[in-house]
mmCIF file of C-alpha atoms in Angstrom:
data_model
loop_
_atom_site.group_PDB
_atom_site.id
_atom_site.type_symbol
_atom_site.label_atom_id
_atom_site.label_comp_id
_atom_site.label_asym_id
_atom_site.label_seq_id
_atom_site.Cartn_x
_atom_site.Cartn_y
_atom_site.Cartn_z
ATOM 1 C CA MET A 103 83.383 87.230 137.571
ATOM 2 C CA SER A 104 80.425 85.764 139.423
ATOM 3 C CA THR A 105 78.671 87.748 142.130
ATOM 4 C CA GLY A 106 77.857 84.591 144.064
ATOM 5 C CA ARG A 107 74.139 85.486 144.203
ATOM 6 C CA PHE A 108 72.922 83.530 141.178
ATOM 7 C CA THR A 109 71.753 80.144 142.496
ATOM 8 C CA PRO A 110 69.631 77.486 140.748
ATOM 9 C CA GLU A 111 66.641 78.758 142.727
ATOM 10 C CA THR A 112 66.887 82.211 141.184
ATOM 11 C CA THR A 113 64.111 82.644 138.638
ATOM 12 C CA ARG A 114 64.830 83.479 135.039
ATOM 13 C CA LEU A 115 62.801 86.667 135.354
ATOM 14 C CA ASP A 116 64.912 87.717 138.330
ATOM 15 C CA ASP A 117 68.026 87.206 136.200
ATOM 16 C CA ALA A 118 66.496 89.193 133.348
ATOM 17 C CA ALA A 119 65.425 91.962 135.715
ATOM 18 C CA ARG A 120 68.925 92.190 137.154
ATOM 19 C CA ALA A 121 70.515 92.272 133.702
ATOM 20 C CA GLY A 122 67.991 94.893 132.596
ATOM 21 C CA TRP A 123 68.811 97.044 135.607
ATOM 22 C CA LEU A 124 72.556 96.815 134.950
ATOM 23 C CA TYR A 125 72.031 97.744 131.280
ATOM 24 C CA TYR A 126 69.347 100.430 131.402
ATOM 25 C CA VAL A 127 69.935 101.991 134.825
ATOM 26 C CA ALA A 128 73.593 101.425 135.655
ATOM 27 C CA GLY A 129 74.715 101.900 132.043
ATOM 28 C CA ASN A 130 76.774 98.698 131.735
ATOM 29 C CA THR A 131 77.688 97.185 128.383
ATOM 30 C CA GLN A 132 76.668 93.599 127.654
ATOM 31 C CA ASP A 133 80.286 92.507 128.092
ATOM 32 C CA GLU A 134 80.343 94.115 131.531
ATOM 33 C CA ILE A 135 77.029 92.486 132.447
ATOM 34 C CA ALA A 136 78.347 89.083 131.379
ATOM 35 C CA ARG A 137 81.448 89.532 133.530
ATOM 36 C CA LYS A 138 79.554 90.775 136.580
ATOM 37 C CA LEU A 139 76.882 88.080 136.424
ATOM 38 C CA GLY A 140 79.301 85.267 135.525
ATOM 39 C CA VAL A 141 77.560 84.329 132.267
ATOM 40 C CA SER A 142 78.502 84.386 128.589
ATOM 41 C CA ARG A 143 78.009 87.507 126.513
ATOM 42 C CA GLN A 144 75.300 85.698 124.535
ATOM 43 C CA SER A 145 73.459 84.854 127.763
ATOM 44 C CA ALA A 146 73.746 88.442 128.944
ATOM 45 C CA GLN A 147 72.327 89.631 125.608
ATOM 46 C CA ARG A 148 69.410 87.199 125.909
ATOM 47 C CA LEU A 149 68.690 88.312 129.473
ATOM 48 C CA VAL A 150 68.582 91.975 128.463
ATOM 49 C CA ALA A 151 66.312 91.094 125.525
ATOM 50 C CA MET A 152 64.048 89.119 127.861
ATOM 51 C CA ALA A 153 63.781 92.109 130.195
ATOM 52 C CA VAL A 154 62.327 94.046 127.255
ATOM 53 C CA SER A 155 60.137 91.268 125.791
ATOM 54 C CA GLU A 156 58.581 90.511 129.173
ATOM 55 C CA ARG A 157 57.821 94.224 129.620
ATOM 56 C CA LEU A 158 60.047 94.455 132.673
ATOM 57 C CA VAL A 159 61.729 97.515 131.190
ATOM 58 C CA LYS A 160 59.662 100.566 130.416
ATOM 59 C CA VAL A 161 61.040 103.867 131.609
ATOM 60 C CA ARG A 162 61.923 102.138 134.888
ATOM 61 C CA LEU A 163 62.478 98.535 135.792
ATOM 62 C CA ASP A 164 59.059 97.041 136.479
ATOM 63 C CA HIS A 165 60.002 93.733 138.101
ATOM 64 C CA PRO A 166 60.927 93.613 141.778
ATOM 65 C CA ILE A 167 63.824 91.204 142.211
ATOM 66 C CA GLY A 168 62.903 88.586 144.757
ATOM 67 C CA ARG A 169 66.113 89.008 146.723
ATOM 68 C CA CYS A 170 65.489 92.736 147.059
ATOM 69 C CA MET A 171 61.945 92.117 148.269
ATOM 70 C CA ASP A 172 63.181 89.644 150.867
ATOM 71 C CA LEU A 173 65.780 92.105 152.157
ATOM 72 C CA ALA A 174 63.175 94.871 152.388
ATOM 73 C CA ALA A 175 60.810 92.595 154.334
ATOM 74 C CA THR A 176 63.591 91.616 156.743
ATOM 75 C CA LEU A 177 64.485 95.245 157.380
ATOM 76 C CA CYS A 178 60.825 96.081 158.054
ATOM 77 C CA ASP A 179 60.650 93.216 160.547
ATOM 78 C CA ARG A 180 63.835 94.260 162.343
ATOM 79 C CA PHE A 181 63.241 98.005 162.445
ATOM 80 C CA PRO A 182 60.020 100.033 162.808
ATOM 81 C CA LEU A 183 59.772 100.818 159.090
ATOM 82 C CA THR A 184 56.506 101.535 157.324
ATOM 83 C CA THR A 185 58.246 101.816 153.942
ATOM 84 C CA CYS A 186 61.357 100.055 152.678
ATOM 85 C CA GLU A 187 62.578 99.605 149.135
ATOM 86 C CA VAL A 188 65.761 97.792 148.213
ATOM 87 C CA VAL A 189 67.091 98.150 144.675
ATOM 88 C CA PRO A 190 69.682 95.923 142.991
ATOM 89 C CA SER A 191 73.362 96.627 143.534
ATOM 90 C CA ASP A 192 75.834 96.980 140.698
ATOM 91 C CA PRO A 193 78.641 94.627 141.794
ATOM 92 C CA GLY A 194 81.187 96.903 140.142
ATOM 93 C CA ALA A 195 79.788 100.131 141.612
ATOM 94 C CA PRO A 196 78.165 99.294 144.971
ATOM 95 C CA GLU A 197 77.609 102.953 145.897
ATOM 96 C CA LEU A 198 75.954 103.960 142.621
ATOM 97 C CA LEU A 199 73.146 106.426 143.334
ATOM 98 C CA THR A 200 71.098 105.947 140.163
ATOM 99 C CA GLY A 201 69.013 103.010 141.395
ATOM 100 C CA ILE A 202 68.018 104.495 144.742
ATOM 101 C CA ALA A 203 67.417 107.873 143.073
ATOM 102 C CA ILE A 204 64.947 106.304 140.640
ATOM 103 C CA ALA A 205 63.131 104.509 143.477
ATOM 104 C CA ALA A 206 62.997 107.682 145.587
ATOM 105 C CA ALA A 207 61.747 109.702 142.601
ATOM 106 C CA ALA A 208 58.934 107.182 142.066
ATOM 107 C CA LEU A 209 57.875 107.610 145.697
ATOM 108 C CA LEU A 210 57.932 111.396 145.392
ATOM 109 C CA GLU A 211 55.865 111.260 142.219
ATOM 110 C CA LYS A 212 53.101 109.341 144.005
ATOM 111 C CA THR A 213 52.722 112.266 146.396
ATOM 112 C CA LEU A 214 53.114 114.875 143.666
ATOM 113 C CA ARG A 215 50.271 113.317 141.649
ATOM 114 C CA ALA A 216 47.811 113.880 144.488
ATOM 115 C CA PRO A 217 45.246 116.538 143.525
ATOM 116 C CA GLU A 218 45.011 117.771 147.114
ATOM 117 C CA PRO A 219 47.706 120.191 148.326
ATOM 118 C CA ARG A 220 50.673 118.449 149.924
ATOM 119 C CA ILE A 221 53.779 119.669 151.739
ATOM 120 C CA ILE A 222 57.040 117.898 150.934
ATOM 121 C CA ALA A 223 60.081 118.627 153.102
ATOM 122 C CA MET A 224 63.497 117.867 151.635
ATOM 123 C CA GLY A 225 67.008 117.619 152.997
ATOM 124 C CA THR A 226 70.091 118.208 150.892
ATOM 125 C CA GLY A 227 72.925 116.042 149.658
ATOM 126 C CA ARG A 228 74.085 113.961 146.747
ATOM 127 C CA ALA A 229 71.413 111.278 147.007
ATOM 128 C CA LEU A 230 68.530 113.758 147.101
ATOM 129 C CA ARG A 231 69.966 115.864 144.288
ATOM 130 C CA ALA A 232 70.252 112.658 142.216
ATOM 131 C CA THR A 233 66.636 111.870 143.134
ATOM 132 C CA VAL A 234 65.428 115.225 141.832
ATOM 133 C CA GLU A 235 67.230 114.620 138.544
ATOM 134 C CA GLN A 236 65.144 111.446 138.085
ATOM 135 C CA LEU A 237 61.784 113.167 138.596
ATOM 136 C CA SER A 238 59.417 113.415 135.660
ATOM 137 C CA ARG A 239 58.459 116.880 134.473
ATOM 138 C CA MET A 240 55.037 117.789 135.854
ATOM 139 C CA GLU A 241 52.948 120.772 136.889
ATOM 140 C CA CYS A 242 51.982 120.701 140.567
ATOM 141 C CA PRO A 243 51.143 124.265 141.611
ATOM 142 C CA GLN A 244 48.945 122.937 144.444
ATOM 143 C CA HIS A 245 51.935 121.571 146.389
ATOM 144 C CA LYS A 246 54.596 123.213 148.554
ATOM 145 C CA ILE A 247 58.213 122.067 148.720
ATOM 146 C CA VAL A 248 60.209 123.250 151.708
ATOM 147 C CA SER A 249 63.843 122.848 152.679
ATOM 148 C CA LEU A 250 64.676 121.353 156.063
ATOM 149 C CA LEU A 251 67.890 123.312 156.305
ATOM 150 C CA GLY A 252 69.820 126.205 154.883
ATOM 151 C CA ASN A 253 72.424 125.630 152.222
ATOM 152 C CA VAL A 254 74.684 128.589 152.906
ATOM 153 C CA MET A 255 78.186 128.185 154.319
ATOM 154 C CA SER A 256 79.775 130.699 156.649
ATOM 155 C CA ASP A 257 81.534 132.449 153.744
ATOM 156 C CA GLY A 258 78.230 132.955 151.908
ATOM 157 C CA SER A 259 78.761 130.271 149.266
ATOM 158 C CA ALA A 260 76.012 127.722 148.602
ATOM 159 C CA THR A 261 76.221 123.959 148.462
ATOM 160 C CA PRO A 262 75.656 122.474 144.984
ATOM 161 C CA TYR A 263 73.497 119.714 146.492
ATOM 162 C CA ASN A 264 70.382 121.729 147.292
ATOM 163 C CA ALA A 265 67.312 119.732 146.265
ATOM 164 C CA VAL A 266 64.378 122.097 146.817
ATOM 165 C CA ILE A 267 65.016 124.718 144.127
ATOM 166 C CA PRO A 268 65.687 122.298 141.230
ATOM 167 C CA MET A 269 62.791 120.116 142.370
ATOM 168 C CA ALA A 270 60.358 123.009 142.384
ATOM 169 C CA ASP A 271 61.555 124.003 138.922
ATOM 170 C CA ARG A 272 61.032 120.457 137.682
ATOM 171 C CA VAL A 273 57.511 119.970 139.023
ATOM 172 C CA GLY A 274 56.132 123.520 138.993
ATOM 173 C CA ALA A 275 55.425 123.687 142.728
ATOM 174 C CA ARG A 276 55.845 126.570 145.146
ATOM 175 C CA HIS A 277 59.076 126.277 147.068
ATOM 176 C CA TYR A 278 60.365 127.572 150.365
ATOM 177 C CA PRO A 279 64.150 127.518 150.703
ATOM 178 C CA VAL A 280 65.482 128.344 154.148
ATOM 179 C CA PRO A 281 67.627 131.502 153.836
ATOM 180 C CA LEU A 282 70.043 130.454 156.566
ATOM 181 C CA PRO A 283 73.549 129.147 157.071
ATOM 182 C CA VAL A 284 73.735 125.482 157.987
ATOM 183 C CA LEU A 285 75.317 126.445 161.322
ATOM 184 C CA ALA A 286 74.897 129.633 163.326
ATOM 185 C CA ARG A 287 77.933 131.086 165.055
ATOM 186 C CA ASP A 288 76.353 130.684 168.472
ATOM 187 C CA ALA A 289 73.021 130.223 170.247
ATOM 188 C CA GLU A 290 72.296 133.949 170.270
ATOM 189 C CA GLU A 291 72.687 134.239 166.512
ATOM 190 C CA LEU A 292 70.548 131.134 166.066
ATOM 191 C CA ARG A 293 67.690 132.717 168.029
ATOM 192 C CA ALA A 294 67.932 135.844 165.898
ATOM 193 C CA LEU A 295 67.910 133.840 162.670
ATOM 194 C CA HIS A 296 64.918 131.763 163.701
ATOM 195 C CA ALA A 297 63.027 134.909 164.684
ATOM 196 C CA GLN A 298 62.865 136.066 161.057
ATOM 197 C CA GLU A 299 59.367 135.725 159.638
ATOM 198 C CA PRO A 300 60.350 133.836 156.424
ATOM 199 C CA VAL A 301 62.317 131.363 158.527
ATOM 200 C CA ARG A 302 59.441 130.887 160.972
ATOM 201 C CA ASN A 303 57.094 130.214 158.064
ATOM 202 C CA SER A 304 59.438 127.637 156.523
ATOM 203 C CA LEU A 305 59.985 125.854 159.833
ATOM 204 C CA ALA A 306 56.222 125.706 160.374
ATOM 205 C CA LEU A 307 55.800 124.063 156.971
ATOM 206 C CA CYS A 308 58.489 121.515 157.834
ATOM 207 C CA ALA A 309 56.566 120.590 160.974
ATOM 208 C CA GLU A 310 53.409 119.941 158.917
ATOM 209 C CA ALA A 311 55.049 118.083 156.010
ATOM 210 C CA ASP A 312 53.048 115.203 154.529
ATOM 211 C CA LEU A 313 56.280 113.596 153.329
ATOM 212 C CA THR A 314 59.844 114.217 154.472
ATOM 213 C CA MET A 315 62.849 112.887 152.552
ATOM 214 C CA VAL A 316 66.385 113.053 153.912
ATOM 215 C CA GLY A 317 69.877 111.761 153.324
ATOM 216 C CA VAL A 318 72.009 110.156 156.029
ATOM 217 C CA GLY A 319 75.588 111.249 156.545
ATOM 218 C CA GLN A 320 78.421 109.280 158.095
ATOM 219 C CA MET A 321 80.723 110.835 160.673
ATOM 220 C CA ASP A 322 84.275 110.151 159.553
ATOM 221 C CA MET A 323 86.870 111.853 157.376
ATOM 222 C CA SER A 324 84.766 111.102 154.273
ATOM 223 C CA ALA A 325 81.641 112.725 155.742
ATOM 224 C CA PRO A 326 79.850 115.157 153.410
ATOM 225 C CA VAL A 327 79.627 117.774 156.190
ATOM 226 C CA LEU A 328 83.426 117.682 156.387
ATOM 227 C CA VAL A 329 84.226 117.291 152.683
ATOM 228 C CA ASP A 330 81.832 120.125 151.780
ATOM 229 C CA GLY A 331 83.363 122.453 154.353
ATOM 230 C CA PHE A 332 80.609 122.702 156.953
ATOM 231 C CA LEU A 333 82.878 121.209 159.627
ATOM 232 C CA ARG A 334 86.601 121.452 160.253
ATOM 233 C CA PRO A 335 88.660 118.288 160.948
ATOM 234 C CA ALA A 336 89.118 119.291 164.599
ATOM 235 C CA GLU A 337 85.342 119.676 165.001
ATOM 236 C CA MET A 338 84.782 116.273 163.421
ATOM 237 C CA ALA A 339 87.273 114.744 165.851
ATOM 238 C CA GLU A 340 85.412 116.307 168.788
ATOM 239 C CA LEU A 341 82.067 114.974 167.582
ATOM 240 C CA ARG A 342 83.445 111.480 167.063
ATOM 241 C CA ALA A 343 84.907 111.568 170.562
ATOM 242 C CA ALA A 344 81.429 112.467 171.823
ATOM 243 C CA GLY A 345 80.028 109.318 170.202
ATOM 244 C CA ALA A 346 78.742 110.705 166.898
ATOM 245 C CA ALA A 347 77.534 107.959 164.553
ATOM 246 C CA GLY A 348 75.708 109.934 161.866
ATOM 247 C CA GLU A 349 73.889 113.089 160.894
ATOM 248 C CA ILE A 350 70.622 114.027 159.262
ATOM 249 C CA THR A 351 70.197 117.611 158.053
ATOM 250 C CA SER A 352 73.285 118.441 160.174
ATOM 251 C CA TRP A 353 71.753 117.098 163.411
ATOM 252 C CA VAL A 354 74.374 114.732 164.830
ATOM 253 C CA PHE A 355 73.251 111.575 166.649
ATOM 254 C CA ASP A 356 74.876 108.649 168.439
ATOM 255 C CA ASP A 357 74.700 104.931 167.648
ATOM 256 C CA ARG A 358 71.314 104.665 169.405
ATOM 257 C CA GLY A 359 69.862 107.401 167.234
ATOM 258 C CA HIS A 360 69.798 109.983 170.016
ATOM 259 C CA VAL A 361 70.643 113.563 169.078
ATOM 260 C CA ILE A 362 73.777 114.417 171.033
ATOM 261 C CA ASP A 363 73.732 117.304 173.487
ATOM 262 C CA CYS A 364 76.810 119.147 172.237
ATOM 263 C CA ALA A 365 78.017 122.559 171.085
ATOM 264 C CA HIS A 366 77.561 121.612 167.419
ATOM 265 C CA ASN A 367 73.882 120.700 167.738
ATOM 266 C CA ARG A 368 73.225 123.888 169.665
ATOM 267 C CA ARG A 369 74.314 125.798 166.536
ATOM 268 C CA VAL A 370 72.339 123.791 163.958
ATOM 269 C CA ALA A 371 69.897 126.066 162.132
ATOM 270 C CA SER A 372 67.947 123.225 160.485
ATOM 271 C CA ALA A 373 64.332 122.422 161.240
ATOM 272 C CA PRO A 374 64.009 120.054 164.216
ATOM 273 C CA LEU A 375 64.113 116.416 163.210
ATOM 274 C CA PRO A 376 60.521 115.323 162.581
ATOM 275 C CA ARG A 377 58.885 112.683 164.733
ATOM 276 C CA ALA A 378 59.011 109.740 162.363
ATOM 277 C CA ALA A 379 56.039 108.042 164.032
ATOM 278 C CA ASP A 380 53.702 110.842 162.931
ATOM 279 C CA ARG A 381 54.319 111.116 159.180
ATOM 280 C CA PRO A 382 56.485 109.448 156.509
ATOM 281 C CA VAL A 383 60.169 110.304 156.998
ATOM 282 C CA ILE A 384 62.153 108.519 154.299
ATOM 283 C CA ALA A 385 65.927 108.105 154.302
ATOM 284 C CA VAL A 386 67.638 107.711 150.924
ATOM 285 C CA ALA A 387 71.094 106.306 151.596
ATOM 286 C CA VAL A 388 73.571 103.762 150.317
ATOM 287 C CA GLY A 389 77.154 102.717 150.904
ATOM 288 C CA GLU A 390 79.501 100.867 153.218
ATOM 289 C CA SER A 391 80.635 104.080 154.890
ATOM 290 C CA LYS A 392 77.039 104.892 155.918
ATOM 291 C CA ILE A 393 76.113 101.551 157.503
ATOM 292 C CA LYS A 394 76.683 102.705 161.082
ATOM 293 C CA ALA A 395 74.810 105.962 160.509
ATOM 294 C CA ILE A 396 71.849 104.312 158.781
ATOM 295 C CA ARG A 397 71.537 101.678 161.481
ATOM 296 C CA ALA A 398 71.605 104.338 164.190
ATOM 297 C CA ALA A 399 68.898 106.353 162.419
ATOM 298 C CA LEU A 400 66.718 103.235 162.136
ATOM 299 C CA THR A 401 67.358 102.195 165.733
ATOM 300 C CA GLY A 402 66.485 105.642 167.066
ATOM 301 C CA HIS A 403 63.301 105.890 164.960
ATOM 302 C CA LEU A 404 64.637 109.048 163.332
ATOM 303 C CA VAL A 405 63.164 107.749 160.071
ATOM 304 C CA ASN A 406 60.385 105.288 159.338
ATOM 305 C CA GLY A 407 61.235 104.611 155.710
ATOM 306 C CA LEU A 408 64.380 103.558 153.863
ATOM 307 C CA ILE A 409 65.417 103.404 150.224
ATOM 308 C CA THR A 410 68.755 101.643 149.741
ATOM 309 C CA ASN A 411 70.457 98.933 147.710
ATOM 310 C CA GLU A 412 71.111 95.217 148.162
ATOM 311 C CA LEU A 413 74.632 95.464 149.486
ATOM 312 C CA THR A 414 73.755 98.108 152.064
ATOM 313 C CA ALA A 415 70.650 96.157 153.152
ATOM 314 C CA GLU A 416 72.680 92.959 153.551
ATOM 315 C CA ARG A 417 75.250 94.748 155.681
ATOM 316 C CA LEU A 418 72.536 96.281 157.874
ATOM 317 C CA ILE A 419 70.921 92.904 158.443
ATOM 318 C CA ALA A 420 74.274 91.226 159.173
ATOM 319 C CA LEU A 421 75.034 93.563 162.066
ATOM 320 C CA PRO A 422 74.193 92.117 165.497
#
């Protein structure tokens, strides 16, 4: 089955890079690659071989596909982005996290290799946990990794998508998890929680982070904050009625990227959303269900960097 993207103008190296990505990153067989790219199995085999012979494939794909570069440039022109990377989409798995996780890990590693001490602030979620799993093993005792939010639910259980602890273990850096629930019961409890010295220290580090990396959550019945039990269906319905378009580190915002003045946000224990104009704030997000949320975050300047895939980038650009 053809994807419809392979035109006569597409370079042979672009084709080889795409086939290499499908084989080495997305884990497709050569038969699957042939079907997805609309070529014969022999052609798919030759394209994968070319990706290796032309040194496009090392540990990571080393050839930026022209279409991805064009999409990234368009997004930077349309939104105030200082960083944008678009990775290929797997036509059979358009929400696959592997590609964006590899790209996000490469960006993190650039900061981690700096000899000078750096502070990296991390959100939580599936995309960031996948990113951590793609990081190379290294020893970076000079750096500090801090969580932007707690990962404890009201019953005391922890989310499995914490990124800070496994990241610190992987790169040998000091880490500062926030020992808080995601949501306080009320404003009074929130003030008491934020008054704790370890929490104050972590929030101060978040404010000084040299690099911040976050996920973007949609606000519907598939939302991670709902599926993972941080919100009840009735609370989600109330937020949607109030105009909720997305969330970052549990802060809920509308379609203009403005944090909504509501009871939910008055209970959020996360660090305040950073001012994206000051330092790099990179969103790692992909998927049809997140289009509205990503666009709102870009429109409201909540982030100034984006790592996503082709399909998501195309959908963002197609919106009026």
